[in-house]
Amino acid sequence: MLRPLGLGDLLTGVPAIRGIRAAVPDHRLVLATTTALAPLAELVDAVDEVLPARELEPLDWSGPSPELAVDLHGKGPASHAVVAGLHPRRLLTFDSPGHPGPTWYADEHEVRRWCRLVEEGLGVRCDPDALDLAVPAVPPPVAGAAVVHPGAAFPGRRWPPDRFAAVARHLAAAGHDVRITGGPAERELAAAVAELAGLPGEAVLAGRTTSMELAAVVAAARVVVCGDTGVAHLATAYRRPSAVLFGPVSPALWGPPPRPQHVVLWHGDGAGDPWGTALDPALAQVTVSEVVEALDGLLARV
């Protein structure tokens, strides 16, 4: 199974991976994903082995040709060639020249897309709500925190730091233990949000946690507020209350499942650029007051 992409990509592919397990219950399932995501991939109960992989590069596969290879990466010949290069007895891909398969629909939710590939290709039912992830064995650096995650892969998907700070300040004033999370490259951003919010330095977890520790923090969180990024999918995987801010990408394509503990905030039309270098206009329309209102509503039900 090929999916060497980002955290959100990995987590939205979990129902399809579980569907593949149901289709071939006696097989050893190997997931090819990035080295950075390998620890989290091992939390998926359907995965037997993780194979380190790089996007669209040949796999370092030394075993015999697999019985089945599934392209969970994309729709085109570049990723199809990676799995076809293993010379599997059976290859499952979306339809493209030389590779017949199910039709790719651009307006399909990411979870449903890969479930349908497996359903149509292997004849099993996938549950699109089967998004849960095992809780990491490592203890969380903090439990019961209000997690504020200001980062995102591209500037177009990053809500302004001063607005995240205003939300963090509101949560702290209400008595919540606020922690600012992020990766190593987001430590400066997280520190700026904490400073603007009047939070102490120890509130910044960005750059201080491993991927497993971050997952543990989210799994034990009281509430999560973030943009359209991997942490939103962690909140979904652990069924934690979350407010997710969408901008250029519609939540109809990447949003959480319709559960009461997840609130989506979006004012767009899906026409924005998810790789944009400036704040997306739709995301800019999301106000501090509506985020605070969403969080207060979620916390009232916890």
PDB file of N, CA and C in Angstrom, residues 98-155:
ATOM      1  N   GLY A  98      -3.073   2.791 -19.507  1.00  0.00           N
ATOM      2  CA  GLY A  98      -2.321   1.576 -19.211  1.00  0.00           C
ATOM      3  C   GLY A  98      -2.660   0.939 -17.890  1.00  0.00           C
ATOM      4  N   HIS A  99      -3.496   1.605 -17.097  1.00  0.00           N
ATOM      5  CA  HIS A  99      -3.862   1.081 -15.778  1.00  0.00           C
ATOM      6  C   HIS A  99      -5.363   1.236 -15.583  1.00  0.00           C
ATOM      7  N   PRO A 100      -6.142   0.248 -15.997  1.00  0.00           N
ATOM      8  CA  PRO A 100      -7.592   0.337 -15.808  1.00  0.00           C
ATOM      9  C   PRO A 100      -7.955   0.248 -14.327  1.00  0.00           C
ATOM     10  N   GLY A 101      -8.989   0.964 -13.959  1.00  0.00           N
ATOM     11  CA  GLY A 101      -9.436   0.937 -12.577  1.00  0.00           C
ATOM     12  C   GLY A 101     -10.604   1.874 -12.389  1.00  0.00           C
ATOM     13  N   PRO A 102     -11.050   2.059 -11.159  1.00  0.00           N
ATOM     14  CA  PRO A 102     -12.153   2.974 -10.883  1.00  0.00           C
ATOM     15  C   PRO A 102     -11.845   4.393 -11.339  1.00  0.00           C
ATOM     16  N   THR A 103     -12.893   5.150 -11.592  1.00  0.00           N
ATOM     17  CA  THR A 103     -12.768   6.536 -12.061  1.00  0.00           C
ATOM     18  C   THR A 103     -12.454   7.473 -10.898  1.00  0.00           C
ATOM     19  N   TRP A 104     -11.570   8.410 -11.135  1.00  0.00           N
ATOM     20  CA  TRP A 104     -11.223   9.439 -10.149  1.00  0.00           C
ATOM     21  C   TRP A 104     -12.196  10.601 -10.278  1.00  0.00           C
ATOM     22  N   TYR A 105     -12.773  11.045  -9.149  1.00  0.00           N
ATOM     23  CA  TYR A 105     -13.668  12.200  -9.142  1.00  0.00           C
ATOM     24  C   TYR A 105     -13.024  13.312  -8.324  1.00  0.00           C
ATOM     25  N   ALA A 106     -12.820  14.460  -8.941  1.00  0.00           N
ATOM     26  CA  ALA A 106     -12.101  15.550  -8.280  1.00  0.00           C
ATOM     27  C   ALA A 106     -12.865  16.115  -7.092  1.00  0.00           C
ATOM     28  N   ASP A 107     -14.197  16.012  -7.092  1.00  0.00           N
ATOM     29  CA  ASP A 107     -15.000  16.627  -6.040  1.00  0.00           C
ATOM     30  C   ASP A 107     -15.366  15.649  -4.922  1.00  0.00           C
ATOM     31  N   GLU A 108     -14.641  14.565  -4.801  1.00  0.00           N
ATOM     32  CA  GLU A 108     -14.938  13.536  -3.799  1.00  0.00           C
ATOM     33  C   GLU A 108     -14.115  13.768  -2.538  1.00  0.00           C
ATOM     34  N   HIS A 109     -14.717  13.538  -1.376  1.00  0.00           N
ATOM     35  CA  HIS A 109     -13.976  13.668  -0.122  1.00  0.00           C
ATOM     36  C   HIS A 109     -12.823  12.673  -0.108  1.00  0.00           C
ATOM     37  N   GLU A 110     -11.698  13.089   0.452  1.00  0.00           N
ATOM     38  CA  GLU A 110     -10.493  12.274   0.424  1.00  0.00           C
ATOM     39  C   GLU A 110     -10.703  10.917   1.073  1.00  0.00           C
ATOM     40  N   VAL A 111     -11.423  10.851   2.167  1.00  0.00           N
ATOM     41  CA  VAL A 111     -11.666   9.561   2.824  1.00  0.00           C
ATOM     42  C   VAL A 111     -12.505   8.668   1.928  1.00  0.00           C
ATOM     43  N   ARG A 112     -13.581   9.228   1.412  1.00  0.00           N
ATOM     44  CA  ARG A 112     -14.491   8.445   0.576  1.00  0.00           C
ATOM     45  C   ARG A 112     -13.802   8.004  -0.711  1.00  0.00           C
ATOM     46  N   ARG A 113     -12.932   8.827  -1.260  1.00  0.00           N
ATOM     47  CA  ARG A 113     -12.237   8.499  -2.515  1.00  0.00           C
ATOM     48  C   ARG A 113     -11.495   7.165  -2.409  1.00  0.00           C
ATOM     49  N   TRP A 114     -10.700   7.032  -1.340  1.00  0.00           N
ATOM     50  CA  TRP A 114      -9.876   5.831  -1.223  1.00  0.00           C
ATOM     51  C   TRP A 114     -10.696   4.632  -0.754  1.00  0.00           C
ATOM     52  N   CYS A 115     -11.745   4.892   0.004  1.00  0.00           N
ATOM     53  CA  CYS A 115     -12.671   3.807   0.340  1.00  0.00           C
ATOM     54  C   CYS A 115     -13.299   3.232  -0.928  1.00  0.00           C
ATOM     55  N   ARG A 116     -13.708   4.118  -1.824  1.00  0.00           N
ATOM     56  CA  ARG A 116     -14.351   3.658  -3.064  1.00  0.00           C
ATOM     57  C   ARG A 116     -13.386   2.869  -3.936  1.00  0.00           C
ATOM     58  N   LEU A 117     -12.128   3.303  -3.994  1.00  0.00           N
ATOM     59  CA  LEU A 117     -11.140   2.537  -4.755  1.00  0.00           C
ATOM     60  C   LEU A 117     -11.086   1.099  -4.260  1.00  0.00           C
ATOM     61  N   VAL A 118     -11.045   0.942  -2.948  1.00  0.00           N
ATOM     62  CA  VAL A 118     -10.952  -0.399  -2.359  1.00  0.00           C
ATOM     63  C   VAL A 118     -12.256  -1.161  -2.540  1.00  0.00           C
ATOM     64  N   GLU A 119     -13.383  -0.479  -2.347  1.00  0.00           N
ATOM     65  CA  GLU A 119     -14.678  -1.151  -2.494  1.00  0.00           C
ATOM     66  C   GLU A 119     -14.873  -1.665  -3.913  1.00  0.00           C
ATOM     67  N   GLU A 120     -14.616  -0.792  -4.889  1.00  0.00           N
ATOM     68  CA  GLU A 120     -14.824  -1.196  -6.279  1.00  0.00           C
ATOM     69  C   GLU A 120     -13.759  -2.175  -6.751  1.00  0.00           C
ATOM     70  N   GLY A 121     -12.543  -2.010  -6.256  1.00  0.00           N
ATOM     71  CA  GLY A 121     -11.453  -2.861  -6.732  1.00  0.00           C
ATOM     72  C   GLY A 121     -11.367  -4.208  -6.063  1.00  0.00           C
ATOM     73  N   LEU A 122     -11.746  -4.268  -4.778  1.00  0.00           N
ATOM     74  CA  LEU A 122     -11.580  -5.508  -4.024  1.00  0.00           C
ATOM     75  C   LEU A 122     -12.901  -6.112  -3.553  1.00  0.00           C
ATOM     76  N   GLY A 123     -13.994  -5.417  -3.788  1.00  0.00           N
ATOM     77  CA  GLY A 123     -15.295  -5.989  -3.478  1.00  0.00           C
ATOM     78  C   GLY A 123     -15.617  -6.105  -2.000  1.00  0.00           C
ATOM     79  N   VAL A 124     -15.101  -5.183  -1.206  1.00  0.00           N
ATOM     80  CA  VAL A 124     -15.404  -5.178   0.226  1.00  0.00           C
ATOM     81  C   VAL A 124     -15.998  -3.821   0.593  1.00  0.00           C
ATOM     82  N   ARG A 125     -16.664  -3.778   1.736  1.00  0.00           N
ATOM     83  CA  ARG A 125     -17.215  -2.510   2.200  1.00  0.00           C
ATOM     84  C   ARG A 125     -16.200  -1.817   3.094  1.00  0.00           C
ATOM     85  N   CYS A 126     -15.990  -0.527   2.876  1.00  0.00           N
ATOM     86  CA  CYS A 126     -15.144   0.291   3.746  1.00  0.00           C
ATOM     87  C   CYS A 126     -16.037   1.194   4.582  1.00  0.00           C
ATOM     88  N   ASP A 127     -15.703   1.339   5.842  1.00  0.00           N
ATOM     89  CA  ASP A 127     -16.429   2.247   6.721  1.00  0.00           C
ATOM     90  C   ASP A 127     -15.677   3.573   6.758  1.00  0.00           C
ATOM     91  N   PRO A 128     -16.197   4.636   6.145  1.00  0.00           N
ATOM     92  CA  PRO A 128     -15.467   5.907   6.116  1.00  0.00           C
ATOM     93  C   PRO A 128     -15.291   6.544   7.486  1.00  0.00           C
ATOM     94  N   ASP A 129     -15.997   6.041   8.486  1.00  0.00           N
ATOM     95  CA  ASP A 129     -15.853   6.583   9.831  1.00  0.00           C
ATOM     96  C   ASP A 129     -14.814   5.806  10.649  1.00  0.00           C
ATOM     97  N   ALA A 130     -14.210   4.797  10.051  1.00  0.00           N
ATOM     98  CA  ALA A 130     -13.206   3.991  10.765  1.00  0.00           C
ATOM     99  C   ALA A 130     -11.860   4.698  10.740  1.00  0.00           C
ATOM    100  N   LEU A 131     -11.815   5.859  11.355  1.00  0.00           N
ATOM    101  CA  LEU A 131     -10.652   6.751  11.313  1.00  0.00           C
ATOM    102  C   LEU A 131      -9.819   6.699  12.583  1.00  0.00           C
ATOM    103  N   ASP A 132     -10.236   5.903  13.563  1.00  0.00           N
ATOM    104  CA  ASP A 132      -9.571   5.896  14.862  1.00  0.00           C
ATOM    105  C   ASP A 132      -8.140   5.377  14.768  1.00  0.00           C
ATOM    106  N   LEU A 133      -7.317   5.899  15.648  1.00  0.00           N
ATOM    107  CA  LEU A 133      -5.908   5.525  15.729  1.00  0.00           C
ATOM    108  C   LEU A 133      -5.631   5.062  17.156  1.00  0.00           C
ATOM    109  N   ALA A 134      -4.753   4.087  17.309  1.00  0.00           N
ATOM    110  CA  ALA A 134      -4.368   3.654  18.653  1.00  0.00           C
ATOM    111  C   ALA A 134      -3.666   4.797  19.380  1.00  0.00           C
ATOM    112  N   VAL A 135      -3.881   4.877  20.682  1.00  0.00           N
ATOM    113  CA  VAL A 135      -3.210   5.900  21.486  1.00  0.00           C
ATOM    114  C   VAL A 135      -1.750   5.499  21.658  1.00  0.00           C
ATOM    115  N   PRO A 136      -0.805   6.415  21.447  1.00  0.00           N
ATOM    116  CA  PRO A 136       0.612   6.068  21.607  1.00  0.00           C
ATOM    117  C   PRO A 136       0.920   5.564  23.013  1.00  0.00           C
ATOM    118  N   ALA A 137       1.905   4.695  23.094  1.00  0.00           N
ATOM    119  CA  ALA A 137       2.312   4.155  24.400  1.00  0.00           C
ATOM    120  C   ALA A 137       3.059   5.197  25.222  1.00  0.00           C
ATOM    121  N   VAL A 138       3.618   6.193  24.563  1.00  0.00           N
ATOM    122  CA  VAL A 138       4.360   7.221  25.304  1.00  0.00           C
ATOM    123  C   VAL A 138       3.385   8.121  26.058  1.00  0.00           C
ATOM    124  N   PRO A 139       3.724   8.521  27.279  1.00  0.00           N
ATOM    125  CA  PRO A 139       2.821   9.413  28.021  1.00  0.00           C
ATOM    126  C   PRO A 139       2.837  10.807  27.403  1.00  0.00           C
ATOM    127  N   PRO A 140       1.704  11.493  27.398  1.00  0.00           N
ATOM    128  CA  PRO A 140       1.686  12.845  26.848  1.00  0.00           C
ATOM    129  C   PRO A 140       2.426  13.807  27.766  1.00  0.00           C
ATOM    130  N   PRO A 141       3.154  14.783  27.216  1.00  0.00           N
ATOM    131  CA  PRO A 141       3.806  15.793  28.048  1.00  0.00           C
ATOM    132  C   PRO A 141       2.809  16.557  28.910  1.00  0.00           C
ATOM    133  N   VAL A 142       1.552  16.621  28.445  1.00  0.00           N
ATOM    134  CA  VAL A 142       0.496  17.283  29.213  1.00  0.00           C
ATOM    135  C   VAL A 142      -0.830  16.645  28.813  1.00  0.00           C
ATOM    136  N   ALA A 143      -1.714  16.487  29.786  1.00  0.00           N
ATOM    137  CA  ALA A 143      -3.037  15.926  29.521  1.00  0.00           C
ATOM    138  C   ALA A 143      -4.103  16.964  29.851  1.00  0.00           C
ATOM    139  N   GLY A 144      -5.192  16.928  29.112  1.00  0.00           N
ATOM    140  CA  GLY A 144      -6.293  17.837  29.366  1.00  0.00           C
ATOM    141  C   GLY A 144      -6.070  19.256  28.894  1.00  0.00           C
ATOM    142  N   ALA A 145      -5.152  19.447  27.966  1.00  0.00           N
ATOM    143  CA  ALA A 145      -4.826  20.797  27.505  1.00  0.00           C
ATOM    144  C   ALA A 145      -5.804  21.282  26.446  1.00  0.00           C
ATOM    145  N   ALA A 146      -5.914  22.592  26.353  1.00  0.00           N
ATOM    146  CA  ALA A 146      -6.560  23.218  25.209  1.00  0.00           C
ATOM    147  C   ALA A 146      -5.459  23.458  24.182  1.00  0.00           C
ATOM    148  N   VAL A 147      -5.464  22.672  23.135  1.00  0.00           N
ATOM    149  CA  VAL A 147      -4.385  22.687  22.148  1.00  0.00           C
ATOM    150  C   VAL A 147      -4.674  23.720  21.067  1.00  0.00           C
ATOM    151  N   VAL A 148      -3.751  24.645  20.900  1.00  0.00           N
ATOM    152  CA  VAL A 148      -3.832  25.650  19.845  1.00  0.00           C
ATOM    153  C   VAL A 148      -2.693  25.366  18.867  1.00  0.00           C
ATOM    154  N   HIS A 149      -3.045  25.068  17.634  1.00  0.00           N
ATOM    155  CA  HIS A 149      -2.047  24.679  16.631  1.00  0.00           C
ATOM    156  C   HIS A 149      -2.106  25.683  15.480  1.00  0.00           C
ATOM    157  N   PRO A 150      -1.238  26.698  15.470  1.00  0.00           N
ATOM    158  CA  PRO A 150      -1.347  27.773  14.473  1.00  0.00           C
ATOM    159  C   PRO A 150      -0.724  27.467  13.118  1.00  0.00           C
ATOM    160  N   GLY A 151       0.053  26.411  13.011  1.00  0.00           N
ATOM    161  CA  GLY A 151       0.784  26.162  11.769  1.00  0.00           C
ATOM    162  C   GLY A 151      -0.024  25.419  10.724  1.00  0.00           C
ATOM    163  N   ALA A 152       0.469  25.459   9.509  1.00  0.00           N
ATOM    164  CA  ALA A 152      -0.067  24.701   8.375  1.00  0.00           C
ATOM    165  C   ALA A 152       1.030  24.655   7.327  1.00  0.00           C
ATOM    166  N   ALA A 153       0.895  23.730   6.391  1.00  0.00           N
ATOM    167  CA  ALA A 153       1.975  23.504   5.431  1.00  0.00           C
ATOM    168  C   ALA A 153       2.253  24.713   4.551  1.00  0.00           C
ATOM    169  N   PHE A 154       1.213  25.505   4.232  1.00  0.00           N
ATOM    170  CA  PHE A 154       1.391  26.632   3.320  1.00  0.00           C
ATOM    171  C   PHE A 154       0.722  27.878   3.903  1.00  0.00           C
ATOM    172  N   PRO A 155       1.271  29.065   3.604  1.00  0.00           N
ATOM    173  CA  PRO A 155       0.726  30.303   4.172  1.00  0.00           C
ATOM    174  C   PRO A 155      -0.751  30.516   3.887  1.00  0.00           C
TER     175      PRO A 155
END
